[in-house]
mmCIF file of C-alpha atoms and ligand atoms in Angstrom:
data_model
loop_
_atom_site.group_PDB
_atom_site.id
_atom_site.type_symbol
_atom_site.label_atom_id
_atom_site.label_comp_id
_atom_site.label_asym_id
_atom_site.label_seq_id
_atom_site.Cartn_x
_atom_site.Cartn_y
_atom_site.Cartn_z
ATOM 1 C CA MET I 1 -34.218 9.780 -12.141
ATOM 2 C CA ILE I 2 -33.294 6.925 -10.657
ATOM 3 C CA ALA I 3 -30.333 5.027 -12.919
ATOM 4 C CA GLU I 4 -30.894 1.816 -14.104
ATOM 5 C CA ILE I 5 -27.709 0.149 -14.235
ATOM 6 C CA ALA I 6 -25.445 0.902 -11.565
ATOM 7 C CA VAL I 7 -21.914 0.574 -12.064
ATOM 8 C CA VAL I 8 -19.954 -0.315 -8.757
ATOM 9 C CA ILE I 9 -16.206 0.160 -8.873
ATOM 10 C CA PRO I 10 -13.800 -0.729 -6.255
ATOM 11 C CA THR I 11 -10.436 1.512 -6.088
ATOM 12 C CA PHE I 12 -7.656 1.615 -4.630
ATOM 13 C CA ASN I 13 -4.637 3.882 -6.045
ATOM 14 C CA GLU I 14 -6.783 4.175 -9.723
ATOM 15 C CA ARG I 15 -6.420 7.870 -9.798
ATOM 16 C CA ASP I 16 -5.024 7.587 -13.362
ATOM 17 C CA ASN I 17 -7.692 5.463 -14.430
ATOM 18 C CA ILE I 18 -10.380 7.186 -13.605
ATOM 19 C CA ALA I 19 -10.529 9.576 -16.118
ATOM 20 C CA PRO I 20 -10.643 6.922 -19.378
ATOM 21 C CA LEU I 21 -12.728 4.400 -17.876
ATOM 22 C CA HIS I 22 -15.189 7.067 -16.916
ATOM 23 C CA SER I 23 -15.573 8.186 -20.818
ATOM 24 C CA ALA I 24 -15.694 4.686 -21.444
ATOM 25 C CA LEU I 25 -18.509 3.958 -19.571
ATOM 26 C CA SER I 26 -20.151 7.257 -20.923
ATOM 27 C CA ARG I 27 -20.138 5.949 -24.312
ATOM 28 C CA SER I 28 -21.446 2.612 -23.829
ATOM 29 C CA LEU I 29 -23.794 3.158 -22.163
ATOM 30 C CA SER I 30 -25.121 6.635 -23.205
ATOM 31 C CA ASP I 31 -28.259 4.771 -24.359
ATOM 32 C CA CYS I 32 -29.459 4.558 -20.665
ATOM 33 C CA ASN I 33 -29.805 5.672 -17.024
ATOM 34 C CA TRP I 34 -26.819 4.366 -15.729
ATOM 35 C CA GLU I 35 -24.534 5.507 -12.590
ATOM 36 C CA ALA I 36 -20.630 4.924 -11.902
ATOM 37 C CA VAL I 37 -20.751 4.103 -7.808
ATOM 38 C CA PHE I 38 -16.785 4.728 -7.178
ATOM 39 C CA VAL I 39 -15.676 2.474 -3.807
ATOM 40 C CA ASP I 40 -12.479 4.086 -2.960
ATOM 41 C CA ASP I 41 -10.648 3.038 0.361
ATOM 42 C CA ASN I 42 -9.307 6.839 1.275
ATOM 43 C CA SER I 43 -6.342 5.537 -1.128
ATOM 44 C CA PRO I 44 -3.250 7.538 -0.926
ATOM 45 C CA ASP I 45 -2.934 8.684 -4.481
ATOM 46 C CA GLY I 46 -6.295 10.905 -4.435
ATOM 47 C CA THR I 47 -8.304 8.564 -6.137
ATOM 48 C CA ALA I 48 -11.550 9.876 -4.510
ATOM 49 C CA ALA I 49 -10.379 13.192 -5.223
ATOM 50 C CA ARG I 50 -10.679 12.456 -8.067
ATOM 51 C CA VAL I 51 -13.810 10.887 -8.566
ATOM 52 C CA GLN I 52 -15.545 13.635 -7.031
ATOM 53 C CA GLU I 53 -14.293 16.326 -9.271
ATOM 54 C CA LEU I 54 -15.786 13.992 -11.757
ATOM 55 C CA GLY I 55 -18.934 13.892 -9.937
ATOM 56 C CA GLN I 56 -18.885 18.095 -9.401
ATOM 57 C CA HIS I 57 -19.530 18.173 -13.705
ATOM 58 C CA ASP I 58 -21.482 14.354 -13.930
ATOM 59 C CA SER I 59 -24.208 13.512 -12.036
ATOM 60 C CA HIS I 60 -23.566 9.835 -12.921
ATOM 61 C CA VAL I 61 -20.414 9.968 -10.826
ATOM 62 C CA ARG I 62 -21.010 8.983 -7.195
ATOM 63 C CA CYS I 63 -17.759 8.452 -4.796
ATOM 64 C CA LEU I 64 -18.378 6.076 -1.671
ATOM 65 C CA LEU I 65 -15.983 7.041 0.399
ATOM 66 C CA ARG I 66 -14.163 4.495 3.243
ATOM 67 C CA LEU I 67 -11.832 5.200 6.100
ATOM 68 C CA GLY I 68 -9.778 3.064 8.210
ATOM 69 C CA ARG I 69 -11.000 0.304 5.827
ATOM 70 C CA ARG I 70 -9.556 -2.349 2.939
ATOM 71 C CA GLY I 71 -10.566 -4.813 1.084
ATOM 72 C CA LEU I 72 -11.994 -5.303 -2.742
ATOM 73 C CA SER I 73 -15.069 -7.708 -1.380
ATOM 74 C CA SER I 74 -16.697 -5.322 0.891
ATOM 75 C CA ALA I 75 -15.800 -2.545 -0.818
ATOM 76 C CA CYS I 76 -17.947 -3.809 -3.066
ATOM 77 C CA ILE I 77 -20.504 -4.892 -1.142
ATOM 78 C CA GLU I 78 -21.281 -1.732 0.285
ATOM 79 C CA GLY I 79 -20.999 -0.421 -3.096
ATOM 80 C CA VAL I 80 -24.049 -2.537 -4.057
ATOM 81 C CA LEU I 81 -26.089 -1.468 -1.353
ATOM 82 C CA ALA I 82 -25.600 1.959 -1.944
ATOM 83 C CA THR I 83 -27.237 2.166 -4.868
ATOM 84 C CA ALA I 84 -31.293 1.744 -5.941
ATOM 85 C CA ALA I 85 -30.372 0.324 -9.535
ATOM 86 C CA PRO I 86 -32.470 -2.688 -10.160
ATOM 87 C CA TYR I 87 -29.017 -4.027 -12.325
ATOM 88 C CA VAL I 88 -25.790 -3.976 -11.190
ATOM 89 C CA CYS I 89 -22.582 -4.366 -12.666
ATOM 90 C CA ILE I 90 -19.287 -4.676 -10.648
ATOM 91 C CA MET I 91 -16.086 -4.425 -12.898
ATOM 92 C CA ASP I 92 -12.403 -3.226 -11.777
ATOM 93 C CA ALA I 93 -10.952 0.426 -12.309
ATOM 94 C CA ASP I 94 -8.129 -0.279 -14.670
ATOM 95 C CA LEU I 95 -9.912 -0.642 -17.756
ATOM 96 C CA GLN I 96 -8.977 -4.637 -17.714
ATOM 97 C CA HIS I 97 -12.779 -4.985 -18.686
ATOM 98 C CA ASP I 98 -14.658 -4.352 -21.601
ATOM 99 C CA GLU I 99 -16.805 -1.873 -20.539
ATOM 100 C CA SER I 100 -18.719 -2.626 -24.566
ATOM 101 C CA ILE I 101 -20.373 -5.755 -23.021
ATOM 102 C CA ILE I 102 -22.254 -3.873 -20.295
ATOM 103 C CA PRO I 103 -25.370 -3.880 -22.472
ATOM 104 C CA ARG I 104 -25.749 -7.301 -23.213
ATOM 105 C CA MET I 105 -25.244 -8.739 -19.960
ATOM 106 C CA GLN I 106 -27.975 -6.306 -18.739
ATOM 107 C CA GLU I 107 -30.666 -7.562 -22.084
ATOM 108 C CA LEU I 108 -29.753 -11.019 -20.649
ATOM 109 C CA LEU I 109 -30.330 -10.468 -17.171
ATOM 110 C CA ARG I 110 -34.019 -8.287 -18.218
ATOM 111 C CA ASP I 111 -36.231 -11.235 -19.336
ATOM 112 C CA GLY I 112 -36.240 -12.529 -15.749
ATOM 113 C CA ARG I 113 -34.549 -16.108 -16.752
ATOM 114 C CA PHE I 114 -30.424 -15.441 -14.789
ATOM 115 C CA ASP I 115 -29.892 -14.169 -11.776
ATOM 116 C CA VAL I 116 -26.435 -13.163 -12.697
ATOM 117 C CA VAL I 117 -24.169 -13.283 -15.805
ATOM 118 C CA VAL I 118 -20.590 -13.829 -15.958
ATOM 119 C CA ALA I 119 -18.054 -12.235 -18.010
ATOM 120 C CA THR I 120 -15.828 -15.158 -18.539
ATOM 121 C CA ARG I 121 -12.095 -14.981 -20.311
ATOM 122 C CA TYR I 122 -12.243 -18.317 -21.160
ATOM 123 C CA ALA I 123 -14.143 -18.896 -23.940
ATOM 124 C CA THR I 124 -13.459 -18.924 -26.802
ATOM 125 C CA ALA I 125 -14.150 -15.210 -27.681
ATOM 126 C CA GLY I 126 -12.179 -14.228 -24.593
ATOM 127 C CA GLY I 127 -8.942 -13.579 -23.523
ATOM 128 C CA MET I 128 -6.758 -13.400 -20.884
ATOM 129 C CA GLY I 129 -4.643 -9.700 -22.386
ATOM 130 C CA THR I 130 -1.524 -10.076 -21.093
ATOM 131 C CA LEU I 131 -1.279 -12.021 -17.821
ATOM 132 C CA ALA I 132 1.753 -13.389 -16.859
ATOM 133 C CA SER I 133 1.721 -16.878 -17.469
ATOM 134 C CA GLY I 134 2.621 -17.663 -13.610
ATOM 135 C CA ARG I 135 -1.092 -15.739 -13.104
ATOM 136 C CA VAL I 136 -2.334 -17.333 -16.146
ATOM 137 C CA ARG I 137 -1.437 -20.933 -14.425
ATOM 138 C CA LEU I 138 -2.533 -19.586 -11.010
ATOM 139 C CA SER I 139 -5.815 -18.577 -11.654
ATOM 140 C CA ARG I 140 -6.929 -21.447 -13.796
ATOM 141 C CA LEU I 141 -5.472 -24.080 -10.619
ATOM 142 C CA ALA I 142 -7.445 -21.476 -8.313
ATOM 143 C CA THR I 143 -10.770 -22.205 -10.809
ATOM 144 C CA TRP I 144 -10.655 -26.020 -11.243
ATOM 145 C CA VAL I 145 -10.105 -26.169 -7.223
ATOM 146 C CA ALA I 146 -13.414 -23.575 -6.956
ATOM 147 C CA ARG I 147 -15.451 -25.605 -9.436
ATOM 148 C CA THR I 148 -14.384 -29.119 -8.222
ATOM 149 C CA LEU I 149 -14.979 -28.338 -4.676
ATOM 150 C CA THR I 150 -17.906 -26.105 -5.268
ATOM 151 C CA ARG I 151 -19.999 -27.858 -7.524
ATOM 152 C CA VAL I 152 -20.511 -24.713 -9.813
ATOM 153 C CA PRO I 153 -19.775 -25.140 -13.431
ATOM 154 C CA VAL I 154 -19.394 -21.427 -13.724
ATOM 155 C CA SER I 155 -16.680 -21.938 -16.007
ATOM 156 C CA ASP I 156 -14.609 -18.340 -14.497
ATOM 157 C CA PRO I 157 -15.415 -18.609 -10.938
ATOM 158 C CA MET I 158 -12.811 -16.014 -10.219
ATOM 159 C CA SER I 159 -13.931 -13.336 -12.945
ATOM 160 C CA GLY I 160 -13.906 -9.927 -11.228
ATOM 161 C CA PHE I 161 -16.234 -8.334 -13.877
ATOM 162 C CA PHE I 162 -20.504 -9.380 -14.066
ATOM 163 C CA MET I 163 -24.201 -8.413 -13.637
ATOM 164 C CA PHE I 164 -26.375 -9.079 -11.469
ATOM 165 C CA ARG I 165 -30.606 -8.260 -10.660
ATOM 166 C CA ARG I 166 -30.168 -6.244 -7.744
ATOM 167 C CA GLU I 167 -33.016 -8.067 -5.305
ATOM 168 C CA TRP I 168 -31.284 -11.493 -6.177
ATOM 169 C CA PHE I 169 -27.866 -9.736 -4.232
ATOM 170 C CA ALA I 170 -30.867 -8.349 -1.340
ATOM 171 C CA ARG I 171 -31.205 -11.776 -0.329
ATOM 172 C CA ILE I 172 -27.829 -13.217 -0.711
ATOM 173 C CA ALA I 173 -26.157 -10.203 0.808
ATOM 174 C CA PRO I 174 -27.073 -11.223 4.658
ATOM 175 C CA ARG I 175 -24.314 -14.612 4.090
ATOM 176 C CA LEU I 176 -21.539 -12.415 1.829
ATOM 177 C CA SER I 177 -18.583 -13.145 3.913
ATOM 178 C CA GLY I 178 -17.158 -10.389 2.376
ATOM 179 C CA ARG I 179 -13.276 -11.296 2.459
ATOM 180 C CA GLY I 180 -10.327 -10.932 0.105
ATOM 181 C CA PHE I 181 -10.952 -10.788 -3.591
ATOM 182 C CA LYS I 182 -13.518 -13.236 -4.936
ATOM 183 C CA ILE I 183 -16.954 -11.512 -4.087
ATOM 184 C CA LEU I 184 -18.484 -13.717 -7.243
ATOM 185 C CA LEU I 185 -17.476 -16.895 -5.841
ATOM 186 C CA ASP I 186 -18.392 -15.866 -2.242
ATOM 187 C CA MET I 187 -22.087 -14.528 -4.076
ATOM 188 C CA LEU I 188 -22.539 -18.308 -6.277
ATOM 189 C CA LEU I 189 -21.585 -19.631 -3.170
ATOM 190 C CA SER I 190 -23.952 -17.929 -0.763
ATOM 191 C CA SER I 191 -27.016 -18.552 -3.126
ATOM 192 C CA PRO I 192 -29.658 -20.157 -1.098
ATOM 193 C CA ALA I 193 -31.111 -21.617 -4.752
ATOM 194 C CA PRO I 194 -28.639 -22.938 -6.955
ATOM 195 C CA PRO I 195 -27.836 -19.647 -9.127
ATOM 196 C CA ARG I 196 -28.931 -19.239 -13.209
ATOM 197 C CA TYR I 197 -26.447 -17.718 -14.660
ATOM 198 C CA ALA I 198 -25.385 -17.009 -18.052
ATOM 199 C CA GLU I 199 -22.157 -15.929 -19.335
ATOM 200 C CA VAL I 200 -20.659 -13.784 -21.839
ATOM 201 C CA ALA I 201 -16.945 -13.868 -23.838
ATOM 202 C CA TYR I 202 -14.772 -11.046 -23.500
ATOM 203 C CA LYS I 203 -11.454 -10.014 -24.184
ATOM 204 C CA MET I 204 -9.318 -9.183 -21.595
ATOM 205 C CA ARG I 205 -7.529 -5.837 -21.707
ATOM 206 C CA SER I 206 -4.046 -5.107 -20.154
ATOM 207 C CA ARG I 207 -3.943 -2.514 -17.289
ATOM 208 C CA MET I 208 -4.068 0.867 -18.007
ATOM 209 C CA HIS I 209 -2.086 2.498 -14.714
ATOM 210 C CA GLY I 210 -1.195 1.151 -11.932
ATOM 211 C CA GLU I 211 -0.507 -2.008 -10.083
ATOM 212 C CA SER I 212 -2.277 -5.085 -9.446
ATOM 213 C CA LYS I 213 -2.957 -5.334 -5.959
ATOM 214 C CA LEU I 214 -3.539 -9.860 -5.877
ATOM 215 C CA SER I 215 -0.839 -10.974 -3.292
ATOM 216 C CA ILE I 216 -0.255 -14.256 -1.607
ATOM 217 C CA SER I 217 -1.884 -13.564 0.923
ATOM 218 C CA VAL I 218 -4.799 -12.930 -1.888
ATOM 219 C CA VAL I 219 -4.392 -16.388 -2.553
ATOM 220 C CA TRP I 220 -4.261 -16.917 0.893
ATOM 221 C CA ASP I 221 -7.697 -15.391 1.349
ATOM 222 C CA PHE I 222 -9.559 -17.362 -1.042
ATOM 223 C CA VAL I 223 -8.423 -21.022 0.361
ATOM 224 C CA MET I 224 -10.101 -19.656 3.567
ATOM 225 C CA LEU I 225 -12.986 -18.602 2.193
ATOM 226 C CA LEU I 226 -12.921 -21.786 0.056
ATOM 227 C CA ALA I 227 -12.277 -24.218 3.524
ATOM 228 C CA HIS I 228 -15.459 -21.863 5.454
ATOM 229 C CA LYS I 229 -17.702 -22.378 3.321
ATOM 230 C CA LEU I 230 -17.136 -26.372 2.843
ATOM 231 C CA SER I 231 -17.228 -26.559 6.524
ATOM 232 C CA GLY I 232 -20.844 -25.228 5.819
ATOM 233 C CA GLY I 233 -20.141 -21.466 7.225
ATOM 234 C CA ALA I 234 -19.099 -23.492 10.667
ATOM 235 C CA ILE I 235 -15.776 -22.909 11.165
ATOM 236 C CA PRO I 236 -14.480 -19.005 10.494
ATOM 237 C CA ALA I 237 -12.053 -18.728 7.924
ATOM 238 C CA ARG I 238 -9.467 -16.779 10.259
ATOM 239 C CA PHE I 239 -9.803 -19.746 12.745
ATOM 240 C CA ILE I 240 -8.710 -22.060 9.584
ATOM 241 C CA SER I 241 -5.896 -19.906 8.362
ATOM 242 C CA PHE I 242 -4.532 -19.508 12.627
ATOM 243 C CA ALA I 243 -5.129 -22.867 12.895
ATOM 244 C CA ALA I 244 -3.008 -23.702 9.583
ATOM 245 C CA VAL I 245 -0.695 -21.506 10.604
ATOM 246 C CA GLY I 246 -0.204 -23.550 13.829
ATOM 247 C CA MET I 247 0.563 -26.410 12.208
ATOM 248 C CA SER I 248 3.280 -24.653 10.176
ATOM 249 C CA GLY I 249 4.656 -23.665 13.667
ATOM 250 C CA VAL I 250 4.568 -27.288 14.680
ATOM 251 C CA ALA I 251 7.237 -27.958 11.763
ATOM 252 C CA VAL I 252 8.905 -25.293 12.602
ATOM 253 C CA HIS I 253 9.653 -25.851 15.991
ATOM 254 C CA MET I 254 10.554 -29.497 15.006
ATOM 255 C CA LEU I 255 12.788 -28.181 12.283
ATOM 256 C CA VAL I 256 14.779 -26.106 14.206
ATOM 257 C CA LEU I 257 14.727 -28.319 17.259
ATOM 258 C CA GLY I 258 15.828 -31.229 15.274
ATOM 259 C CA ALA I 259 18.866 -29.340 14.035
ATOM 260 C CA LEU I 260 20.039 -27.630 17.264
ATOM 261 C CA HIS I 261 19.495 -30.598 19.294
ATOM 262 C CA ARG I 262 20.640 -33.459 17.504
ATOM 263 C CA TRP I 263 22.615 -32.204 14.935
ATOM 264 C CA ALA I 264 24.809 -29.217 16.481
ATOM 265 C CA GLY I 265 24.841 -31.069 20.032
ATOM 266 C CA PHE I 266 22.786 -28.296 21.661
ATOM 267 C CA ALA I 267 21.200 -29.361 25.204
ATOM 268 C CA PHE I 268 17.797 -30.644 24.561
ATOM 269 C CA LEU I 269 16.201 -27.656 27.136
ATOM 270 C CA ILE I 270 18.163 -25.078 25.336
ATOM 271 C CA ALA I 271 17.031 -26.525 22.042
ATOM 272 C CA GLN I 272 13.097 -26.793 23.012
ATOM 273 C CA THR I 273 13.968 -23.030 24.079
ATOM 274 C CA ALA I 274 15.594 -21.917 20.817
ATOM 275 C CA ALA I 275 12.739 -23.996 18.464
ATOM 276 C CA THR I 276 9.781 -22.481 20.913
ATOM 277 C CA GLY I 277 10.764 -18.360 19.756
ATOM 278 C CA ALA I 278 11.527 -19.513 16.334
ATOM 279 C CA ALA I 279 7.930 -20.962 15.876
ATOM 280 C CA MET I 280 6.408 -18.087 17.458
ATOM 281 C CA THR I 281 8.326 -15.750 15.315
ATOM 282 C CA SER I 282 7.193 -17.365 12.300
ATOM 283 C CA ASN I 283 3.532 -17.929 13.692
ATOM 284 C CA PHE I 284 3.214 -14.069 14.135
ATOM 285 C CA VAL I 285 5.199 -12.891 11.008
ATOM 286 C CA LEU I 286 2.603 -15.255 9.058
ATOM 287 C CA ASN I 287 -0.427 -14.245 10.962
ATOM 288 C CA ASN I 288 0.710 -10.698 10.096
ATOM 289 C CA ARG I 289 0.504 -11.707 6.745
ATOM 290 C CA LEU I 290 -1.968 -14.102 6.318
ATOM 291 C CA THR I 291 -4.638 -14.283 9.083
ATOM 292 C CA TYR I 292 -4.612 -10.677 9.643
ATOM 293 C CA PRO I 293 -4.125 -9.055 6.116
ATOM 294 C CA ASP I 294 -7.291 -6.296 6.544
ATOM 295 C CA ARG I 295 -5.120 -5.285 10.156
ATOM 296 C CA ARG I 296 -1.702 -6.317 9.266
ATOM 297 C CA LEU I 297 1.157 -4.191 11.441
ATOM 298 C CA HIS I 298 3.867 -2.617 9.886
ATOM 299 C CA GLY I 299 6.865 -0.849 11.035
ATOM 300 C CA VAL I 300 7.611 -0.144 14.588
ATOM 301 C CA ALA I 301 3.655 -1.746 15.723
ATOM 302 C CA ALA I 302 5.125 -5.019 14.148
ATOM 303 C CA VAL I 303 7.547 -4.761 16.391
ATOM 304 C CA ARG I 304 5.221 -3.580 19.402
ATOM 305 C CA GLY I 305 3.256 -6.427 17.912
ATOM 306 C CA LEU I 306 6.019 -9.708 17.981
ATOM 307 C CA LEU I 307 6.859 -8.411 21.195
ATOM 308 C CA SER I 308 2.955 -8.722 22.970
ATOM 309 C CA PHE I 309 2.309 -11.882 20.827
ATOM 310 C CA TYR I 310 5.858 -13.167 22.013
ATOM 311 C CA LEU I 311 4.306 -11.903 26.070
ATOM 312 C CA ALA I 312 0.803 -13.135 25.413
ATOM 313 C CA CYS I 313 2.552 -16.646 24.647
ATOM 314 C CA ALA I 314 5.043 -16.494 27.207
ATOM 315 C CA PHE I 315 3.225 -19.178 29.591
ATOM 316 C CA GLY I 316 2.095 -21.625 27.297
ATOM 317 C CA ALA I 317 5.856 -21.639 26.207
ATOM 318 C CA LEU I 318 6.876 -22.099 29.885
ATOM 319 C CA VAL I 319 4.381 -24.744 29.860
ATOM 320 C CA ASN I 320 5.863 -26.339 26.571
ATOM 321 C CA VAL I 321 9.519 -25.906 27.920
ATOM 322 C CA ALA I 322 9.090 -27.476 31.585
ATOM 323 C CA LEU I 323 7.199 -30.155 30.195
ATOM 324 C CA ALA I 324 9.155 -31.298 27.256
ATOM 325 C CA GLY I 325 12.759 -30.851 29.449
ATOM 326 C CA TRP I 326 10.777 -33.087 32.350
ATOM 327 C CA LEU I 327 9.594 -35.737 29.796
ATOM 328 C CA ALA I 328 13.005 -35.825 28.477
ATOM 329 C CA SER I 329 15.017 -36.733 31.949
ATOM 330 C CA LYS I 330 12.190 -39.226 31.940
ATOM 331 C CA GLY I 331 14.165 -40.818 29.429
ATOM 332 C CA PHE I 332 11.355 -39.529 26.708
ATOM 333 C CA PRO I 333 12.836 -39.247 23.177
ATOM 334 C CA TRP I 334 13.605 -35.842 21.732
ATOM 335 C CA TRP I 335 10.844 -35.701 19.428
ATOM 336 C CA GLY I 336 8.631 -36.998 21.920
ATOM 337 C CA ALA I 337 9.248 -34.417 24.527
ATOM 338 C CA GLY I 338 9.477 -31.598 22.042
ATOM 339 C CA LEU I 339 6.381 -32.109 20.335
ATOM 340 C CA LEU I 340 4.143 -32.672 23.377
ATOM 341 C CA GLY I 341 5.296 -29.719 24.781
ATOM 342 C CA VAL I 342 4.572 -27.598 22.000
ATOM 343 C CA VAL I 343 1.162 -29.408 22.225
ATOM 344 C CA ALA I 344 0.347 -28.339 26.280
ATOM 345 C CA GLY I 345 2.417 -25.205 25.511
ATOM 346 C CA ALA I 346 -0.796 -24.754 21.956
ATOM 347 C CA VAL I 347 -3.866 -25.621 24.400
ATOM 348 C CA TRP I 348 -3.160 -22.819 26.546
ATOM 349 C CA ASN I 349 -1.784 -20.700 24.052
ATOM 350 C CA TYR I 350 -4.935 -21.612 21.837
ATOM 351 C CA GLY I 351 -6.740 -18.119 20.483
ATOM 352 C CA SER I 352 -5.765 -15.905 23.228
ATOM 353 C CA PRO I 353 -2.178 -14.021 21.270
ATOM 354 C CA GLY I 354 -4.242 -13.314 18.571
ATOM 355 C CA ILE I 355 -7.126 -12.165 20.587
ATOM 356 C CA LEU I 356 -4.451 -9.727 21.876
ATOM 357 C CA THR I 357 -1.951 -8.860 19.093
ATOM 358 C CA TRP I 358 -5.140 -7.982 16.638
ATOM 359 C CA ARG I 359 -7.145 -6.559 18.503
ATOM 360 C CA ASP I 360 -9.632 -4.181 16.516
ATOM 361 C CA THR I 361 -9.018 -0.876 18.753
ATOM 362 C CA SER I 362 -11.469 0.893 15.782
ATOM 363 C CA ARG I 363 -14.918 -0.720 17.416
HETATM 364 N N1 GDD V 430 -11.293 -0.294 -2.401
HETATM 365 C C1 GDD V 430 -11.075 -1.393 -2.992
HETATM 366 N N2 GDD V 430 -10.460 -1.917 -1.670
HETATM 367 N N3 GDD V 430 -10.490 -1.493 -3.711
HETATM 368 C C2 GDD V 430 -9.622 -2.523 -4.168
HETATM 369 C C3 GDD V 430 -9.528 -3.182 -3.003
HETATM 370 C C4 GDD V 430 -9.280 -2.742 -1.339
HETATM 371 O O1 GDD V 430 -8.591 -3.264 -0.686
HETATM 372 N N4 GDD V 430 -7.835 -4.343 -3.850
HETATM 373 C C5 GDD V 430 -7.682 -3.615 -4.982
HETATM 374 N N5 GDD V 430 -9.396 -3.249 -5.377
HETATM 375 C C6 GDD V 430 -9.789 -2.660 -6.625
HETATM 376 C C7 GDD V 430 -8.600 -1.748 -7.685
HETATM 377 O O2 GDD V 430 -8.751 -0.892 -7.400
HETATM 378 C C8 GDD V 430 -9.120 -2.818 -8.791
HETATM 379 O O3 GDD V 430 -9.754 -1.568 -9.290
HETATM 380 C C9 GDD V 430 -10.204 -3.930 -8.261
HETATM 381 O O4 GDD V 430 -10.498 -3.835 -6.930
HETATM 382 C C10 GDD V 430 -9.463 -5.341 -8.947
HETATM 383 O O5 GDD V 430 -8.048 -5.228 -8.412
HETATM 384 P P1 GDD V 430 -6.627 -5.721 -9.070
HETATM 385 O O6 GDD V 430 -5.425 -5.215 -8.255
HETATM 386 O O7 GDD V 430 -6.579 -4.712 -10.654
HETATM 387 O O8 GDD V 430 -6.890 -6.855 -9.286
HETATM 388 P P2 GDD V 430 -6.474 -8.114 -9.876
HETATM 389 O O9 GDD V 430 -6.993 -7.271 -11.647
HETATM 390 O O10 GDD V 430 -4.892 -8.597 -9.800
HETATM 391 O O11 GDD V 430 -7.405 -8.960 -10.309
HETATM 392 C C11 GDD V 430 -8.504 -8.781 -11.031
HETATM 393 O O12 GDD V 430 -8.600 -10.654 -11.896
HETATM 394 C C12 GDD V 430 -8.888 -11.686 -10.969
HETATM 395 C C13 GDD V 430 -8.837 -12.911 -11.691
HETATM 396 O O13 GDD V 430 -7.426 -13.183 -12.321
HETATM 397 C C14 GDD V 430 -9.771 -8.664 -10.145
HETATM 398 O O14 GDD V 430 -11.358 -8.919 -11.026
HETATM 399 C C15 GDD V 430 -9.715 -10.041 -9.482
HETATM 400 O O15 GDD V 430 -11.345 -9.941 -9.062
HETATM 401 C C16 GDD V 430 -10.025 -10.901 -10.127
HETATM 402 O O16 GDD V 430 -10.355 -12.088 -9.080
HETATM 403 MN MN1 MN V 431 -7.820 -5.215 -12.593
#
C-alpha cells in the first residue's frame, strides 16, 4: 500500500542517529502508512549502509544515495521528488526535531486550508534546545532579515522541520534554487501565490550524535539566496557572491598598495604588483570557500587551483600593472592609478578565472 506520509531526512555523517530516529518515527507514526526517505550524500562514516541495513528489515525505510554530490537543499528536493506520498515532512536526522508533532501537522494539512505547516521554535511553547547563544543570535538575525526582505511573516523561516502537500511542492519545484541550507525559505519565496501556512510550536532538542554542518559558508549562502530572490531571480547567486568577493579584493588591493607604497616606501610598480598578488590570493581563498562551497578544492587540488587561478588572472594582472604604472608616471596619485589599474584588470578577468578554476568536470 502506498505511504500516506513520507518523512524526508537529509543525512551527512549521521550514522549513530539513524537507529534512534527510526524507532522514534515508528512510535509516533504507528497509526498510519508512512515511509522514511533518507537522502545521503555518500557520508564517509557509512550512514547509507546503516540505512540500507534497516531497510532490509523494515519496508518503511528507503535510502536515496547520491554520489559525488553535496547539499542539504538539493538532497531534500530529490527526496521529495522520489516519493508518491501525498503528505511530506522534512526533518533533521539528529533528533533535534520533535517527531511526535508530525501527526498534528498532517491533521492541519488534511482539510486543505494550508499548503505548508512549519514547526517553529519561537512560539511560546517552543524552545531552542541547547543551541550556543551565538547560534541563537545568528538565527534571530537571519530570521529578521528574511522576514523584512521577503515579507513572508512566518515566525521561523529558517526552520528545517516542516510538512506540506506534495501537490503544492510539485508546482514550485521547478523554481527552487536548490542551493544552501534554507530549503523552507526557498520554497516560501518560490511559491507563485502567497503560501498558506500554519505553525506548530515544538521544543527543539539537542543534537544526539555527530556535529552540526552549519558553517560560515552556509550563512553566506543564505544571504546570497536572499539577494538572488530579491533580484527577482535575474542575478544568479553565484554571480552575486563572485562580485562581492571581487569587491573585497579591491579593498585588499588598496590596503596592501597603501601599506607598501605609502607606509613602507616601496616603488609604486612593486607595490602595485604585490597588491595584485595579494588580492588574487584572497579572492581565490574566499571564492573557494564561499562562492563554490559545493566544489571546494582541498590540499593539492587547492594549490593547483590557486596556480590555475593566477594563470587565468595573469593577463588581467598585466593590464592592471602596466596601466597603473603608466598612469602613475603621468602624475596620477598612487591610489587613483592603483584603482584604475584594478578596474581595467577586472574588466578582462570578469568571470573567466572562476569558470576555469572551478570548471565542473563531472558533467
Ligand atoms: N544529504 C545531505 N547533504 N545532508 C546534509 C548535508 C549535505 O550536504 N548537510 C547537512 N545535512 C543534513 C544533516 O545530516 C542533518 O540531518 C540535516 O541535514 C541538518 O543539518 P545540521 O548539521 O543538523 O544543521 P543544524 O542543526 O545546524 O541546522 C538546523 O537548524 C537550522 C536553523 O538554525 C537545520 O534544521 C537547518 O535546516 C535550519 O535552518
Ligand atoms: Mn540539526
